[in-house]
Amino acid sequence: MQSIPDSFRDLLTAEFATLATVGKWGGPQQSLVWFLAEGDVVKLSLNTSRLKTDNLARNPVCSVVIVDPKNSYRYIELRGKAKLEPDPDYAFADKVGAKYGADLRQNDKPGDKRVVATILVDRARGYPSND
Amino acid sequence: MQSIPDSFRDLLTAEFATLATVGKWGGPQQSLVWFLAEGDVVKLSLNTSRLKTDNLARNPVCSVVIVDPKNSYRYIELRGKAKLEPDPDYAFADKVGAKYGADLRQNDKPGDKRVVATILVDRARGYPSND
């Protein structure tokens, strides 16, 4: 696990991230997602009926971009792998919901299931870089 | 080529897009990019020294996300392939520069080269969808 550069850690309080996965056609898929940061660890609550969840179950490599809501030139990219774990009782989904003032059950259809996707980061880089 | 849904075409005037490519490690790479829309066609000016350009030269499949600057819940994802063409005299880079009030030569080091990346779209989808 690589940690997030100190000078970009404030972005972990942002609302949105862009998640990129690799589809079975060999190309990337991107979507905007809610996320929750626990310390330096970015976690997502994903509905198992979605393409991104399918993609990660087959191929866990992914990229997460979080843009500074006040300055779109400033962002972090986290590359790594997503570890998927069942969230049968919405315990984690409810934590995400608390951040957004939302009940994630209302986004789901009856019978839908959720997983927690924990992003295990191989490479964390902020832009513009301070190097 | 698939065209962009009418109800999302306004996003083509936005400032930023997120480009996802597939790296040689088999995972996605994302970065924020400037872009220019010519009609429905999204084009990027890319420096050939960058990882994203390398990735597209090896594997042209890509995804471009453009988020509504006024509403981060509203965005389009374009999936397709990037056609790369040399831009030796910065003719296209200068068109992009005109959109942003910038001279892209100032982003480049001596000897850097640029290409035009034209996104040939297989799939265009707006979110939230109107379906």
PDB file of C-alpha atoms in Angstrom:
ATOM      1  CA  MET A   1       0.000   0.000   0.000  1.00  0.00           C
ATOM      2  CA  GLN A   2       1.255   3.430  -0.900  1.00  0.00           C
ATOM      3  CA  SER A   3       0.037   6.334   1.202  1.00  0.00           C
ATOM      4  CA  ILE A   4      -1.512   9.518  -0.109  1.00  0.00           C
ATOM      5  CA  PRO A   5       0.861  12.508  -0.246  1.00  0.00           C
ATOM      6  CA  ASP A   6       0.291  14.823   2.745  1.00  0.00           C
ATOM      7  CA  SER A   7      -0.192  17.819   0.484  1.00  0.00           C
ATOM      8  CA  PHE A   8      -3.176  16.154  -1.197  1.00  0.00           C
ATOM      9  CA  ARG A   9      -4.800  14.436   1.761  1.00  0.00           C
ATOM     10  CA  ASP A  10      -7.424  17.217   2.011  1.00  0.00           C
ATOM     11  CA  LEU A  11      -8.995  15.843  -1.188  1.00  0.00           C
ATOM     12  CA  LEU A  12     -10.199  12.816   0.771  1.00  0.00           C
ATOM     13  CA  THR A  13     -13.009  15.026   2.107  1.00  0.00           C
ATOM     14  CA  ALA A  14     -14.317  15.724  -1.419  1.00  0.00           C
ATOM     15  CA  GLU A  15     -17.721  14.455  -2.508  1.00  0.00           C
ATOM     16  CA  PHE A  16     -16.958  12.654  -5.755  1.00  0.00           C
ATOM     17  CA  ALA A  17     -14.386  10.334  -7.221  1.00  0.00           C
ATOM     18  CA  THR A  18     -14.062   8.978 -10.743  1.00  0.00           C
ATOM     19  CA  LEU A  19     -13.551   5.224 -10.773  1.00  0.00           C
ATOM     20  CA  ALA A  20     -12.005   3.537 -13.792  1.00  0.00           C
ATOM     21  CA  THR A  21     -12.195  -0.219 -14.242  1.00  0.00           C
ATOM     22  CA  VAL A  22     -11.321  -2.473 -17.174  1.00  0.00           C
ATOM     23  CA  GLY A  23     -14.232  -4.058 -19.021  1.00  0.00           C
ATOM     24  CA  LYS A  24     -14.276  -7.461 -20.660  1.00  0.00           C
ATOM     25  CA  TRP A  25     -13.822  -5.682 -24.029  1.00  0.00           C
ATOM     26  CA  GLY A  26     -10.340  -4.727 -22.778  1.00  0.00           C
ATOM     27  CA  GLY A  27     -11.064  -1.029 -22.482  1.00  0.00           C
ATOM     28  CA  PRO A  28     -11.628   1.290 -19.546  1.00  0.00           C
ATOM     29  CA  GLN A  29     -14.992   2.158 -18.048  1.00  0.00           C
ATOM     30  CA  GLN A  30     -15.368   5.292 -15.951  1.00  0.00           C
ATOM     31  CA  SER A  31     -18.093   6.453 -13.613  1.00  0.00           C
ATOM     32  CA  LEU A  32     -18.538   8.986 -10.855  1.00  0.00           C
ATOM     33  CA  VAL A  33     -18.877   7.444  -7.433  1.00  0.00           C
ATOM     34  CA  TRP A  34     -19.417   8.391  -3.843  1.00  0.00           C
ATOM     35  CA  PHE A  35     -16.603   7.297  -1.555  1.00  0.00           C
ATOM     36  CA  LEU A  36     -15.604   7.203   2.064  1.00  0.00           C
ATOM     37  CA  ALA A  37     -12.057   7.668   3.305  1.00  0.00           C
ATOM     38  CA  GLU A  38     -11.125   5.773   6.456  1.00  0.00           C
ATOM     39  CA  GLY A  39      -7.761   7.292   7.287  1.00  0.00           C
ATOM     40  CA  ASP A  40      -5.875   7.042   4.006  1.00  0.00           C
ATOM     41  CA  VAL A  41      -7.997   4.184   2.721  1.00  0.00           C
ATOM     42  CA  VAL A  42     -10.627   4.905   0.069  1.00  0.00           C
ATOM     43  CA  LYS A  43     -13.682   2.646   0.125  1.00  0.00           C
ATOM     44  CA  LEU A  44     -16.704   2.505  -2.143  1.00  0.00           C
ATOM     45  CA  SER A  45     -20.135   0.980  -1.693  1.00  0.00           C
ATOM     46  CA  LEU A  46     -21.032  -0.718  -4.968  1.00  0.00           C
ATOM     47  CA  ASN A  47     -24.270  -2.303  -6.117  1.00  0.00           C
ATOM     48  CA  THR A  48     -23.432  -5.749  -7.505  1.00  0.00           C
ATOM     49  CA  SER A  49     -25.738  -5.239 -10.513  1.00  0.00           C
ATOM     50  CA  ARG A  50     -23.487  -2.536 -11.973  1.00  0.00           C
ATOM     51  CA  LEU A  51     -20.915  -2.972 -14.722  1.00  0.00           C
ATOM     52  CA  LYS A  52     -18.113  -1.499 -12.608  1.00  0.00           C
ATOM     53  CA  THR A  53     -18.693  -4.128  -9.918  1.00  0.00           C
ATOM     54  CA  ASP A  54     -18.684  -6.902 -12.521  1.00  0.00           C
ATOM     55  CA  ASN A  55     -15.472  -5.522 -13.969  1.00  0.00           C
ATOM     56  CA  LEU A  56     -13.748  -5.396 -10.566  1.00  0.00           C
ATOM     57  CA  ALA A  57     -14.889  -8.912  -9.680  1.00  0.00           C
ATOM     58  CA  ARG A  58     -13.231 -10.167 -12.873  1.00  0.00           C
ATOM     59  CA  ASN A  59     -10.227  -7.817 -12.845  1.00  0.00           C
ATOM     60  CA  PRO A  60      -9.561  -5.826  -9.659  1.00  0.00           C
ATOM     61  CA  VAL A  61      -7.126  -3.311 -11.181  1.00  0.00           C
ATOM     62  CA  CYS A  62      -8.553   0.172 -11.039  1.00  0.00           C
ATOM     63  CA  SER A  63      -7.854   3.869 -10.818  1.00  0.00           C
ATOM     64  CA  VAL A  64      -9.562   6.454  -8.637  1.00  0.00           C
ATOM     65  CA  VAL A  65      -9.309  10.172  -9.350  1.00  0.00           C
ATOM     66  CA  ILE A  66     -10.408  12.788  -6.824  1.00  0.00           C
ATOM     67  CA  VAL A  67     -10.507  16.375  -8.064  1.00  0.00           C
ATOM     68  CA  ASP A  68     -10.277  19.404  -5.776  1.00  0.00           C
ATOM     69  CA  PRO A  69     -13.820  20.848  -5.911  1.00  0.00           C
ATOM     70  CA  LYS A  70     -12.331  24.342  -5.675  1.00  0.00           C
ATOM     71  CA  ASN A  71      -9.647  23.881  -8.337  1.00  0.00           C
ATOM     72  CA  SER A  72     -10.095  21.380 -11.158  1.00  0.00           C
ATOM     73  CA  TYR A  73      -6.395  21.545 -12.002  1.00  0.00           C
ATOM     74  CA  ARG A  74      -5.581  19.881  -8.692  1.00  0.00           C
ATOM     75  CA  TYR A  75      -6.275  16.192  -8.229  1.00  0.00           C
ATOM     76  CA  ILE A  76      -4.962  12.859  -7.066  1.00  0.00           C
ATOM     77  CA  GLU A  77      -4.876   9.607  -8.941  1.00  0.00           C
ATOM     78  CA  LEU A  78      -4.776   6.377  -6.945  1.00  0.00           C
ATOM     79  CA  ARG A  79      -3.966   3.204  -8.857  1.00  0.00           C
ATOM     80  CA  GLY A  80      -4.299  -0.212  -7.381  1.00  0.00           C
ATOM     81  CA  LYS A  81      -6.629  -3.092  -6.841  1.00  0.00           C
ATOM     82  CA  ALA A  82     -10.093  -3.260  -5.345  1.00  0.00           C
ATOM     83  CA  LYS A  83     -10.827  -5.856  -2.685  1.00  0.00           C
ATOM     84  CA  LEU A  84     -14.544  -6.690  -2.747  1.00  0.00           C
ATOM     85  CA  GLU A  85     -16.359  -7.871   0.352  1.00  0.00           C
ATOM     86  CA  PRO A  86     -20.078  -8.488   0.850  1.00  0.00           C
ATOM     87  CA  ASP A  87     -22.077  -5.865   2.730  1.00  0.00           C
ATOM     88  CA  PRO A  88     -25.263  -7.889   3.310  1.00  0.00           C
ATOM     89  CA  ASP A  89     -26.690  -5.698   6.071  1.00  0.00           C
ATOM     90  CA  TYR A  90     -25.696  -2.344   4.486  1.00  0.00           C
ATOM     91  CA  ALA A  91     -23.386  -1.644   7.447  1.00  0.00           C
ATOM     92  CA  PHE A  92     -20.823   0.061   5.214  1.00  0.00           C
ATOM     93  CA  ALA A  93     -23.427   1.479   2.806  1.00  0.00           C
ATOM     94  CA  ASP A  94     -24.971   3.246   5.797  1.00  0.00           C
ATOM     95  CA  LYS A  95     -21.603   4.829   6.669  1.00  0.00           C
ATOM     96  CA  VAL A  96     -21.379   6.164   3.117  1.00  0.00           C
ATOM     97  CA  GLY A  97     -24.982   7.313   3.359  1.00  0.00           C
ATOM     98  CA  ALA A  98     -24.160   9.237   6.545  1.00  0.00           C
ATOM     99  CA  LYS A  99     -21.509  11.238   4.626  1.00  0.00           C
ATOM    100  CA  TYR A 100     -24.012  12.181   1.921  1.00  0.00           C
ATOM    101  CA  GLY A 101     -27.206  12.451   3.974  1.00  0.00           C
ATOM    102  CA  ALA A 102     -28.684   9.640   1.907  1.00  0.00           C
ATOM    103  CA  ASP A 103     -30.063   6.141   2.351  1.00  0.00           C
ATOM    104  CA  LEU A 104     -28.365   3.955  -0.260  1.00  0.00           C
ATOM    105  CA  ARG A 105     -31.256   1.475  -0.084  1.00  0.00           C
ATOM    106  CA  GLN A 106     -33.253   4.076  -2.017  1.00  0.00           C
ATOM    107  CA  ASN A 107     -30.772   3.779  -4.914  1.00  0.00           C
ATOM    108  CA  ASP A 108     -31.281   0.019  -5.055  1.00  0.00           C
ATOM    109  CA  LYS A 109     -33.980  -2.250  -6.363  1.00  0.00           C
ATOM    110  CA  PRO A 110     -35.459  -5.055  -4.270  1.00  0.00           C
ATOM    111  CA  GLY A 111     -33.011  -7.955  -4.259  1.00  0.00           C
ATOM    112  CA  ASP A 112     -29.983  -5.813  -5.102  1.00  0.00           C
ATOM    113  CA  LYS A 113     -26.853  -6.540  -3.137  1.00  0.00           C
ATOM    114  CA  ARG A 114     -23.940  -4.355  -2.148  1.00  0.00           C
ATOM    115  CA  VAL A 115     -20.234  -4.912  -1.677  1.00  0.00           C
ATOM    116  CA  VAL A 116     -17.539  -2.827  -0.037  1.00  0.00           C
ATOM    117  CA  ALA A 117     -14.731  -2.071  -2.481  1.00  0.00           C
ATOM    118  CA  THR A 118     -11.532  -1.244  -0.615  1.00  0.00           C
ATOM    119  CA  ILE A 119      -8.924   0.344  -2.873  1.00  0.00           C
ATOM    120  CA  LEU A 120      -5.494  -1.145  -2.130  1.00  0.00           C
ATOM    121  CA  VAL A 121      -3.220   1.534  -3.564  1.00  0.00           C
ATOM    122  CA  ASP A 122      -0.024   0.681  -5.429  1.00  0.00           C
ATOM    123  CA  ARG A 123       0.608   4.208  -6.619  1.00  0.00           C
ATOM    124  CA  ALA A 124      -0.694   7.548  -5.326  1.00  0.00           C
ATOM    125  CA  ARG A 125       0.211  10.710  -7.146  1.00  0.00           C
ATOM    126  CA  GLY A 126      -1.019  14.288  -6.823  1.00  0.00           C
ATOM    127  CA  TYR A 127      -1.146  16.813  -9.647  1.00  0.00           C
ATOM    128  CA  PRO A 128       0.322  19.261 -10.168  1.00  0.00           C
ATOM    129  CA  SER A 129       3.158  17.391  -8.529  1.00  0.00           C
ATOM    130  CA  ASN A 130       5.488  19.045  -6.054  1.00  0.00           C
ATOM    131  CA  ASP A 131       8.444  17.050  -7.384  1.00  0.00           C
TER     132      ASP A 131
ATOM    133  CA  MET B   1     -19.387   6.409 -34.355  1.00  0.00           C
ATOM    134  CA  GLN B   2     -22.160   6.955 -31.857  1.00  0.00           C
ATOM    135  CA  SER B   3     -23.388  10.502 -31.379  1.00  0.00           C
ATOM    136  CA  ILE B   4     -23.736  12.288 -28.084  1.00  0.00           C
ATOM    137  CA  PRO B   5     -27.284  12.407 -26.700  1.00  0.00           C
ATOM    138  CA  ASP B   6     -28.893  15.801 -27.399  1.00  0.00           C
ATOM    139  CA  SER B   7     -29.736  16.297 -23.758  1.00  0.00           C
ATOM    140  CA  PHE B   8     -26.048  16.107 -22.799  1.00  0.00           C
ATOM    141  CA  ARG B   9     -24.467  17.966 -25.708  1.00  0.00           C
ATOM    142  CA  ASP B  10     -24.097  21.133 -23.574  1.00  0.00           C
ATOM    143  CA  LEU B  11     -21.333  19.340 -21.633  1.00  0.00           C
ATOM    144  CA  LEU B  12     -19.078  19.647 -24.683  1.00  0.00           C
ATOM    145  CA  THR B  13     -18.497  23.275 -23.688  1.00  0.00           C
ATOM    146  CA  ALA B  14     -17.069  22.244 -20.296  1.00  0.00           C
ATOM    147  CA  GLU B  15     -13.426  22.855 -19.449  1.00  0.00           C
ATOM    148  CA  PHE B  16     -12.207  19.480 -18.299  1.00  0.00           C
ATOM    149  CA  ALA B  17     -12.511  15.850 -19.215  1.00  0.00           C
ATOM    150  CA  THR B  18     -11.160  12.780 -17.471  1.00  0.00           C
ATOM    151  CA  LEU B  19      -9.357  10.466 -19.877  1.00  0.00           C
ATOM    152  CA  ALA B  20      -8.873   6.813 -18.989  1.00  0.00           C
ATOM    153  CA  THR B  21      -6.433   4.647 -20.917  1.00  0.00           C
ATOM    154  CA  VAL B  22      -5.125   1.134 -20.287  1.00  0.00           C
ATOM    155  CA  GLY B  23      -1.495   0.858 -19.201  1.00  0.00           C
ATOM    156  CA  LYS B  24       0.897  -1.928 -20.035  1.00  0.00           C
ATOM    157  CA  TRP B  25       0.293  -3.323 -16.524  1.00  0.00           C
ATOM    158  CA  GLY B  26      -3.256  -4.081 -17.691  1.00  0.00           C
ATOM    159  CA  GLY B  27      -4.926  -1.493 -15.466  1.00  0.00           C
ATOM    160  CA  PRO B  28      -6.525   1.866 -16.119  1.00  0.00           C
ATOM    161  CA  GLN B  29      -4.748   5.218 -15.935  1.00  0.00           C
ATOM    162  CA  GLN B  30      -6.773   8.388 -15.498  1.00  0.00           C
ATOM    163  CA  SER B  31      -5.870  12.031 -15.910  1.00  0.00           C
ATOM    164  CA  LEU B  32      -7.642  15.333 -16.324  1.00  0.00           C
ATOM    165  CA  VAL B  33      -7.281  16.805 -19.781  1.00  0.00           C
ATOM    166  CA  TRP B  34      -8.265  19.822 -21.776  1.00  0.00           C
ATOM    167  CA  PHE B  35     -10.339  18.998 -24.832  1.00  0.00           C
ATOM    168  CA  LEU B  36     -11.908  20.604 -27.846  1.00  0.00           C
ATOM    169  CA  ALA B  37     -15.244  19.541 -29.328  1.00  0.00           C
ATOM    170  CA  GLU B  38     -15.602  19.936 -33.084  1.00  0.00           C
ATOM    171  CA  GLY B  39     -19.283  19.299 -33.567  1.00  0.00           C
ATOM    172  CA  ASP B  40     -19.851  16.042 -31.694  1.00  0.00           C
ATOM    173  CA  VAL B  41     -16.235  14.970 -31.973  1.00  0.00           C
ATOM    174  CA  VAL B  42     -13.984  15.245 -28.920  1.00  0.00           C
ATOM    175  CA  LYS B  43     -10.311  15.871 -29.625  1.00  0.00           C
ATOM    176  CA  LEU B  44      -7.340  16.155 -27.293  1.00  0.00           C
ATOM    177  CA  SER B  45      -3.894  17.624 -27.783  1.00  0.00           C
ATOM    178  CA  LEU B  46      -1.433  15.224 -26.145  1.00  0.00           C
ATOM    179  CA  ASN B  47       2.276  15.562 -25.503  1.00  0.00           C
ATOM    180  CA  THR B  48       3.965  12.383 -26.766  1.00  0.00           C
ATOM    181  CA  SER B  49       6.160  12.160 -23.654  1.00  0.00           C
ATOM    182  CA  ARG B  50       3.173  11.382 -21.419  1.00  0.00           C
ATOM    183  CA  LEU B  51       2.079   7.970 -20.210  1.00  0.00           C
ATOM    184  CA  LYS B  52      -1.463   8.423 -21.544  1.00  0.00           C
ATOM    185  CA  THR B  53      -0.119   9.005 -25.059  1.00  0.00           C
ATOM    186  CA  ASP B  54       2.096   5.935 -24.809  1.00  0.00           C
ATOM    187  CA  ASN B  55      -0.864   3.905 -23.621  1.00  0.00           C
ATOM    188  CA  LEU B  56      -3.078   5.060 -26.506  1.00  0.00           C
ATOM    189  CA  ALA B  57      -0.348   4.391 -29.072  1.00  0.00           C
ATOM    190  CA  ARG B  58      -0.164   0.794 -27.818  1.00  0.00           C
ATOM    191  CA  ASN B  59      -3.859   0.319 -27.112  1.00  0.00           C
ATOM    192  CA  PRO B  60      -6.283   2.944 -28.435  1.00  0.00           C
ATOM    193  CA  VAL B  61      -9.275   1.931 -26.311  1.00  0.00           C
ATOM    194  CA  CYS B  62     -10.236   4.701 -23.949  1.00  0.00           C
ATOM    195  CA  SER B  63     -12.985   6.400 -21.997  1.00  0.00           C
ATOM    196  CA  VAL B  64     -13.674  10.105 -21.656  1.00  0.00           C
ATOM    197  CA  VAL B  65     -15.870  11.505 -18.901  1.00  0.00           C
ATOM    198  CA  ILE B  66     -17.131  15.080 -18.931  1.00  0.00           C
ATOM    199  CA  VAL B  67     -18.863  16.284 -15.782  1.00  0.00           C
ATOM    200  CA  ASP B  68     -21.336  19.167 -15.697  1.00  0.00           C
ATOM    201  CA  PRO B  69     -19.387  21.911 -13.875  1.00  0.00           C
ATOM    202  CA  LYS B  70     -22.638  23.046 -12.241  1.00  0.00           C
ATOM    203  CA  ASN B  71     -23.838  19.593 -11.145  1.00  0.00           C
ATOM    204  CA  SER B  72     -21.374  16.804 -10.459  1.00  0.00           C
ATOM    205  CA  TYR B  73     -24.148  14.212 -10.579  1.00  0.00           C
ATOM    206  CA  ARG B  74     -24.594  14.893 -14.304  1.00  0.00           C
ATOM    207  CA  TYR B  75     -22.004  13.610 -16.747  1.00  0.00           C
ATOM    208  CA  ILE B  76     -21.368  11.793 -19.975  1.00  0.00           C
ATOM    209  CA  GLU B  77     -19.089   8.866 -20.590  1.00  0.00           C
ATOM    210  CA  LEU B  78     -17.755   8.316 -24.109  1.00  0.00           C
ATOM    211  CA  ARG B  79     -16.092   4.977 -24.795  1.00  0.00           C
ATOM    212  CA  GLY B  80     -14.192   4.279 -27.942  1.00  0.00           C
ATOM    213  CA  LYS B  81     -10.813   4.418 -29.569  1.00  0.00           C
ATOM    214  CA  ALA B  82      -8.372   7.263 -29.991  1.00  0.00           C
ATOM    215  CA  LYS B  83      -6.911   7.947 -33.419  1.00  0.00           C
ATOM    216  CA  LEU B  84      -3.520   9.630 -33.009  1.00  0.00           C
ATOM    217  CA  GLU B  85      -2.134  11.975 -35.652  1.00  0.00           C
ATOM    218  CA  PRO B  86       0.987  14.127 -35.528  1.00  0.00           C
ATOM    219  CA  ASP B  87       0.574  17.839 -34.875  1.00  0.00           C
ATOM    220  CA  PRO B  88       4.086  18.986 -35.794  1.00  0.00           C
ATOM    221  CA  ASP B  89       3.282  22.676 -36.195  1.00  0.00           C
ATOM    222  CA  TYR B  90       0.916  22.887 -33.178  1.00  0.00           C
ATOM    223  CA  ALA B  91      -1.967  23.740 -35.521  1.00  0.00           C
ATOM    224  CA  PHE B  92      -4.426  21.781 -33.396  1.00  0.00           C
ATOM    225  CA  ALA B  93      -2.674  22.575 -30.100  1.00  0.00           C
ATOM    226  CA  ASP B  94      -3.213  26.258 -30.899  1.00  0.00           C
ATOM    227  CA  LYS B  95      -6.950  25.659 -31.361  1.00  0.00           C
ATOM    228  CA  VAL B  96      -7.068  24.067 -27.933  1.00  0.00           C
ATOM    229  CA  GLY B  97      -4.967  26.939 -26.584  1.00  0.00           C
ATOM    230  CA  ALA B  98      -7.491  29.420 -27.987  1.00  0.00           C
ATOM    231  CA  LYS B  99     -10.263  27.756 -25.926  1.00  0.00           C
ATOM    232  CA  TYR B 100      -8.241  28.069 -22.721  1.00  0.00           C
ATOM    233  CA  GLY B 101      -6.396  31.339 -23.356  1.00  0.00           C
ATOM    234  CA  ALA B 102      -3.121  29.428 -23.178  1.00  0.00           C
ATOM    235  CA  ASP B 103      -0.112  28.644 -25.334  1.00  0.00           C
ATOM    236  CA  LEU B 104       0.449  24.890 -25.102  1.00  0.00           C
ATOM    237  CA  ARG B 105       4.104  25.364 -26.082  1.00  0.00           C
ATOM    238  CA  GLN B 106       4.580  26.710 -22.568  1.00  0.00           C
ATOM    239  CA  ASN B 107       3.505  23.340 -21.147  1.00  0.00           C
ATOM    240  CA  ASP B 108       6.122  21.546 -23.238  1.00  0.00           C
ATOM    241  CA  LYS B 109       9.865  21.081 -22.998  1.00  0.00           C
ATOM    242  CA  PRO B 110      12.159  21.763 -25.967  1.00  0.00           C
ATOM    243  CA  GLY B 111      11.944  18.783 -28.330  1.00  0.00           C
ATOM    244  CA  ASP B 112       8.536  17.660 -27.090  1.00  0.00           C
ATOM    245  CA  LYS B 113       6.058  16.652 -29.753  1.00  0.00           C
ATOM    246  CA  ARG B 114       2.287  16.716 -29.833  1.00  0.00           C
ATOM    247  CA  VAL B 115      -0.379  14.560 -31.386  1.00  0.00           C
ATOM    248  CA  VAL B 116      -4.079  15.098 -31.987  1.00  0.00           C
ATOM    249  CA  ALA B 117      -6.129  12.362 -30.329  1.00  0.00           C
ATOM    250  CA  THR B 118      -9.549  12.087 -31.969  1.00  0.00           C
ATOM    251  CA  ILE B 119     -11.974  10.025 -29.907  1.00  0.00           C
ATOM    252  CA  LEU B 120     -13.941   7.683 -32.183  1.00  0.00           C
ATOM    253  CA  VAL B 121     -16.926   6.911 -29.994  1.00  0.00           C
ATOM    254  CA  ASP B 122     -18.488   3.440 -29.850  1.00  0.00           C
ATOM    255  CA  ARG B 123     -20.758   4.224 -26.934  1.00  0.00           C
ATOM    256  CA  ALA B 124     -21.991   7.550 -25.570  1.00  0.00           C
ATOM    257  CA  ARG B 125     -24.113   7.588 -22.456  1.00  0.00           C
ATOM    258  CA  GLY B 126     -25.305  10.412 -20.225  1.00  0.00           C
ATOM    259  CA  TYR B 127     -26.016  10.090 -16.499  1.00  0.00           C
ATOM    260  CA  PRO B 128     -28.451  10.223 -14.953  1.00  0.00           C
ATOM    261  CA  SER B 129     -29.977   8.574 -17.984  1.00  0.00           C
ATOM    262  CA  ASN B 130     -33.326   9.614 -19.390  1.00  0.00           C
ATOM    263  CA  ASP B 131     -34.193   6.012 -20.271  1.00  0.00           C
TER     264      ASP B 131
END
